[in-house]
């Protein structure tokens, strides 16, 4: 998702209290923000809450936006909100109880896509679930770095600024995370839909 | 020689593997990128590793995520409701802390209020020896009501009452009261305590010397707190007949309002003493006997006590409301 040409102007208007201008930015970035939150939190409802919370926080803190990439700025807030949610979840791990109650992996939210056959739809759901399971196994810092890189399409420098760590740390986090996720996906090859298997895997 | 080569290749594998992910992301400097490409060209293992990493990246990028469940546009109500809460943080306290402090303050003031009321009761019942006397508050109400009625009569007759006592000499208190036949007079006189209607505690004759003899009548009359105190208690004493109140008229002498009040509720601005010449013509001078009665009552302390009770009671109410309000905000 490229940075909109209007971002600086819209952000400047939002800083003057123009809520409509801010909401144009919301509309532009909400899909990305939600997807990042979903990959980090691995839960549709929690991701929706975090996204809403992040945009609210962003509007209140719009005065602190000092130009630069609005995408990086908003994703930092989204990421921080997700970290808060993860910490809150750790403090009261009700999810472990929920997990006990749900024997099957939860059906997950529907990935409705127009003009998609039921088979393709089911396969895509299966792929998304498998990948999410692999991501869930990563430590939060690696999960965030990999998500910002591969889902949000940010470069290492931006990720370093968003997560406030050094470039070297970003590099090693992504390398470890991707290697682990790769290893997991390779063990799931047989479970993955055929079209998503790595055919020429030696 | 071969050994050396193999070891060198292994370390090269490790080095390449370490940067392969960055290579996938196109994050390597041009120099490193060329080295990786040179190695990949002759190393199938590393080339395979690269493919799996690229595959992983592609899958993650392509993997569908659920569509956004709703629009996340910020509604004006969302940002303005929290804006209302902002002032609550101006005090530098979280609502939780503020709630704690408020709770403590409420408890403290409530205890103080209870102590003052209890002290008042003990003073009247215990020392007065009139164990069967009506509750002090009721006494006051009766007295006030009587005074009010008397004043109403006085107003109707357009009588101005001037109660004059000798001016202050030594520590003997000799207040001067000038009462005009104006409607405002009602307010002032309702505070006058009537001795004849109730058993009088003797110890009250100890008049606090702090009470100035000066009656700031015109200003006092318009003090908003006084009429409230009187009117709210009216209902309890409606059975009083004017005849019971009649003797009260003679007791116009000292108003307890003349005592300087330590409570914020009685913020009466000092005013120039109205000169006797300002009073309307028909005037009544109180008999010395009445003066004696007035002194015996001692108005200073009950006045302060009453004001303290009203003030503390009001503070308790305000704090209680504030505490409940903060608790509601907190629970949101």
XYZ file of N, CA, C and O in Angstrom, chain A residues 19 22-23 26-27 30-31 34-35 38-39 48 51-52 55-56 59-60 109-111 124 127-128 131 135 146 149-150 155-156 171 174-175 178 181-182 185 189 192 196-198 200-201, chain B residues 17-25 27-28 48-79 82-83:
360
model
N -11.642 16.303 11.568
C -11.858 14.863 11.766
C -12.097 14.156 10.433
O -11.682 13.002 10.249
N -8.860 13.362 8.866
C -8.246 12.218 9.556
C -8.915 10.919 9.119
O -8.239 9.909 8.902
N -10.232 10.952 8.973
C -10.931 9.728 8.597
C -10.610 9.290 7.169
O -10.727 8.107 6.851
N -7.814 7.229 7.812
C -8.280 5.968 8.398
C -8.742 5.020 7.300
O -8.358 3.850 7.259
N -9.557 5.555 6.393
C -10.092 4.708 5.320
C -8.954 4.158 4.465
O -8.991 3.011 4.016
N -6.931 1.576 7.102
C -7.557 0.672 8.073
C -7.400 -0.802 7.690
O -7.234 -1.654 8.566
N -7.395 -1.091 6.390
C -7.257 -2.484 5.965
C -5.877 -3.004 6.365
O -5.746 -4.082 6.956
N -5.586 -3.315 10.139
C -6.314 -4.473 10.664
C -5.570 -5.774 10.351
O -5.488 -6.668 11.206
N -5.012 -5.874 9.161
C -4.299 -7.096 8.796
C -3.046 -7.293 9.642
O -2.756 -8.407 10.078
N -4.220 -8.334 12.966
C -4.724 -9.713 12.949
C -3.575 -10.713 12.978
O -3.629 -11.715 13.698
N -2.514 -10.456 12.217
C -1.386 -11.379 12.203
C -0.664 -11.397 13.548
O -0.181 -12.437 13.995
N -9.768 -6.261 15.656
C -10.691 -5.146 15.421
C -10.610 -4.136 16.562
O -10.558 -2.928 16.333
N -7.343 -2.241 16.324
C -7.329 -1.282 15.219
C -8.133 -0.039 15.574
O -7.683 1.090 15.385
N -9.324 -0.269 16.131
C -10.149 0.875 16.522
C -9.438 1.728 17.570
O -9.398 2.950 17.487
N -6.570 3.796 16.014
C -6.962 5.004 15.284
C -7.464 6.088 16.247
O -7.239 7.271 16.021
N -8.098 5.672 17.310
C -8.514 6.656 18.317
C -7.291 7.306 18.957
O -7.219 8.527 19.101
N -5.689 9.695 16.569
C -6.341 10.995 16.428
C -6.011 11.903 17.615
O -5.777 13.090 17.458
N -5.996 11.301 18.784
C -5.695 12.116 19.968
C -4.256 12.589 19.965
O -3.943 13.639 20.528
N -12.407 -16.503 10.879
C -13.310 -15.616 10.150
C -13.352 -15.982 8.674
O -12.460 -16.639 8.148
N -14.387 -15.576 8.036
C -14.566 -15.939 6.632
C -13.784 -14.981 5.743
O -13.795 -13.770 5.949
N -13.091 -15.533 4.795
C -12.336 -14.713 3.859
C -13.129 -14.615 2.571
O -12.812 -15.236 1.568
N -7.881 -21.378 0.589
C -7.285 -20.129 1.080
C -7.462 -20.009 2.590
O -6.563 -19.552 3.298
N -4.912 -22.297 4.135
C -3.574 -21.694 4.075
C -3.404 -20.633 5.155
O -2.398 -20.604 5.874
N -4.415 -19.776 5.261
C -4.307 -18.688 6.223
C -4.197 -19.227 7.647
O -3.405 -18.742 8.454
N -0.679 -20.761 8.199
C 0.340 -19.715 8.369
C 0.193 -19.044 9.721
O 1.174 -18.788 10.421
N 2.859 -18.475 12.714
C 3.198 -17.156 13.264
C 2.974 -17.141 14.777
O 3.753 -16.547 15.526
N 8.320 -9.635 11.447
C 8.000 -10.350 10.208
C 6.697 -9.829 9.599
O 6.586 -9.700 8.372
N 7.228 -6.581 7.924
C 8.001 -6.766 6.694
C 7.136 -7.370 5.591
O 7.016 -6.799 4.509
N 6.513 -8.505 5.881
C 5.853 -9.251 4.805
C 4.387 -8.893 4.610
O 3.859 -9.025 3.513
N 10.239 -1.559 4.810
C 11.646 -1.920 4.735
C 12.249 -1.935 6.151
O 11.628 -1.506 7.117
N 13.462 -2.462 6.230
C 14.070 -2.693 7.554
C 14.230 -1.396 8.350
O 14.065 -1.376 9.569
N 17.080 -7.067 11.418
C 17.595 -8.054 10.478
C 17.564 -9.447 11.099
O 17.084 -10.409 10.489
N 13.900 -10.798 11.789
C 13.201 -11.259 10.587
C 13.806 -12.565 10.093
O 13.087 -13.498 9.708
N 15.130 -12.650 10.160
C 15.791 -13.873 9.690
C 15.349 -15.071 10.518
O 14.982 -16.123 9.981
N 11.528 -15.815 9.927
C 11.202 -16.400 8.626
C 11.704 -17.832 8.547
O 11.037 -18.706 7.968
N 9.283 -19.958 10.558
C 8.015 -20.124 9.864
C 8.192 -21.064 8.663
O 7.332 -21.920 8.395
N 9.332 -20.909 7.967
C 9.630 -21.801 6.834
C 9.672 -23.258 7.307
O 9.064 -24.152 6.695
N 6.213 -24.482 7.984
C 5.429 -24.704 6.759
C 5.889 -25.967 6.037
O 5.075 -26.686 5.455
N 3.659 -29.358 4.810
C 3.504 -29.437 3.357
C 2.324 -30.316 2.952
O 1.514 -29.938 2.111
N -0.967 -28.724 3.530
C -1.282 -27.530 2.749
C -1.985 -27.918 1.453
O -1.722 -28.974 0.886
N -0.324 -24.655 -2.838
C 0.543 -23.848 -1.972
C 1.776 -24.619 -1.519
O 2.528 -24.150 -0.689
N 1.948 -25.828 -2.032
C 3.126 -26.596 -1.619
C 4.350 -26.135 -2.391
O 4.251 -25.658 -3.520
N 5.434 -26.326 -1.730
C 6.700 -25.973 -2.373
C 7.128 -27.174 -3.203
O 7.641 -28.153 -2.691
N 9.350 -27.775 -5.691
C 10.729 -28.175 -5.977
C 11.587 -28.182 -4.711
O 12.756 -27.884 -4.730
N 10.916 -28.492 -3.610
C 11.679 -28.587 -2.372
C 12.581 -29.816 -2.433
O 12.109 -30.923 -2.659
N 23.703 -18.019 4.898
C 22.398 -18.323 5.479
C 21.935 -17.187 6.375
O 20.738 -16.879 6.446
N 22.907 -16.561 7.048
C 22.558 -15.501 7.987
C 21.982 -14.286 7.272
O 21.169 -13.556 7.848
N 22.431 -14.080 6.036
C 21.970 -12.873 5.340
C 20.963 -13.193 4.242
O 20.509 -12.298 3.534
N 20.627 -14.481 4.127
C 19.753 -14.871 3.024
C 18.369 -14.212 3.132
O 17.772 -13.807 2.127
N 17.867 -14.115 4.354
C 16.556 -13.497 4.549
C 16.591 -12.027 4.140
O 15.666 -11.534 3.492
N 17.680 -11.353 4.521
C 17.822 -9.958 4.126
C 17.955 -9.850 2.613
O 17.466 -8.892 1.997
N 18.618 -10.863 2.034
C 18.739 -10.875 0.564
C 17.361 -11.002 -0.072
O 17.039 -10.316 -1.046
N 16.510 -11.884 0.512
C 15.138 -12.048 0.012
C 14.398 -10.706 0.052
O 13.625 -10.376 -0.846
N 14.655 -9.960 1.089
C 13.950 -8.680 1.247
C 14.627 -7.547 0.478
O 14.157 -6.403 0.540
N 17.482 -6.249 1.155
C 18.000 -5.315 2.152
C 19.523 -5.378 2.271
O 20.088 -4.862 3.230
N 20.181 -6.035 1.325
C 21.638 -6.130 1.417
C 22.303 -5.004 0.628
O 21.768 -4.549 -0.396
N 18.542 -23.735 -2.702
C 17.296 -24.341 -2.221
C 16.774 -23.616 -0.991
O 15.577 -23.335 -0.861
N 17.698 -23.285 -0.100
C 17.338 -22.521 1.099
C 16.676 -21.205 0.707
O 15.658 -20.811 1.276
N 17.274 -20.581 -0.286
C 16.713 -19.301 -0.745
C 15.276 -19.469 -1.229
O 14.398 -18.666 -0.898
N 15.059 -20.579 -2.004
C 13.707 -20.793 -2.540
C 12.677 -20.964 -1.411
O 11.579 -20.419 -1.482
N 13.060 -21.719 -0.389
C 12.088 -21.924 0.696
C 11.780 -20.611 1.426
O 10.637 -20.378 1.847
N 12.780 -19.780 1.539
C 12.540 -18.503 2.210
C 11.663 -17.587 1.356
O 10.759 -16.911 1.871
N 11.930 -17.600 0.080
C 11.105 -16.783 -0.821
C 9.654 -17.271 -0.810
O 8.711 -16.483 -0.812
N 9.558 -18.580 -0.775
C 8.229 -19.202 -0.733
C 7.479 -18.802 0.539
O 6.291 -18.443 0.514
N 8.197 -18.835 1.638
C 7.581 -18.448 2.914
C 7.105 -17.004 2.879
O 5.984 -16.682 3.290
N 7.985 -16.152 2.370
C 7.627 -14.731 2.292
C 6.406 -14.529 1.393
O 5.476 -13.796 1.761
N 6.396 -15.232 0.278
C 5.286 -15.070 -0.662
C 3.979 -15.561 -0.043
O 2.937 -14.903 -0.165
N 4.048 -16.706 0.638
C 2.823 -17.239 1.258
C 2.260 -16.279 2.297
O 1.052 -16.033 2.347
N 3.153 -15.760 3.114
C 2.694 -14.842 4.162
C 2.084 -13.584 3.561
O 1.054 -13.085 4.025
N 2.727 -13.101 2.508
C 2.217 -11.888 1.868
C 0.877 -12.151 1.194
O 0.006 -11.289 1.180
N 0.738 -13.385 0.634
C -0.485 -13.687 -0.118
C -1.615 -14.180 0.766
O -2.782 -14.070 0.402
N -1.251 -14.781 1.875
C -2.262 -15.431 2.700
C -3.366 -14.444 3.021
O -3.096 -13.316 3.459
N -4.590 -14.848 2.779
C -5.685 -13.914 3.025
C -5.872 -13.695 4.525
O -5.681 -14.598 5.324
N -6.212 -12.497 4.831
C -6.635 -12.198 6.202
C -8.105 -11.833 6.098
O -8.571 -11.460 5.020
N -8.829 -11.967 7.168
C -10.256 -11.668 7.087
C -10.491 -10.226 6.673
O -9.692 -9.350 6.990
N -11.570 -9.991 5.945
C -11.896 -8.605 5.593
C -12.193 -7.816 6.868
O -12.615 -8.397 7.874
N -11.957 -6.544 6.794
C -12.187 -5.751 8.009
C -13.665 -5.850 8.388
O -14.538 -5.755 7.537
N -13.918 -6.106 9.664
C -15.293 -6.361 10.099
C -16.167 -5.116 10.066
O -17.390 -5.210 10.002
N -15.536 -3.979 10.103
C -16.311 -2.735 10.083
C -15.360 -1.609 9.715
O -14.148 -1.811 9.682
N -15.949 -0.450 9.479
C -15.089 0.704 9.230
C -14.583 1.238 10.563
O -15.313 1.272 11.548
N -13.327 1.647 10.554
C -12.737 2.115 11.808
C -12.648 3.635 11.858
O -11.865 4.178 12.640
N -13.456 4.301 11.028
C -13.424 5.761 11.068
C -13.772 6.228 12.486
O -14.572 5.604 13.185
N -13.119 7.304 12.856
C -13.298 7.828 14.207
C -14.527 8.725 14.222
O -14.610 9.680 13.441
N -15.470 8.382 15.067
C -16.672 9.222 15.172
C -16.405 10.369 16.133
O -15.611 10.243 17.068
N -17.098 11.440 15.869
C -16.870 12.625 16.705
C -17.183 12.338 18.170
O -16.493 12.812 19.073
N -18.203 11.541 18.370
C -18.579 11.231 19.763
C -17.454 10.475 20.464
O -17.238 10.648 21.661
N -16.718 9.660 19.687
C -15.640 8.870 20.296
C -14.534 9.758 20.841
O -13.926 9.451 21.863
N -14.258 10.828 20.125
C -13.138 11.660 20.547
C -13.574 12.797 21.448
O -12.753 13.382 22.141
N -14.162 11.276 25.377
C -12.920 11.213 26.142
C -12.357 12.598 26.414
O -11.708 12.804 27.420
N -12.628 13.545 25.531
C -12.110 14.886 25.761
C -12.718 15.470 27.023
O -12.088 16.235 27.739
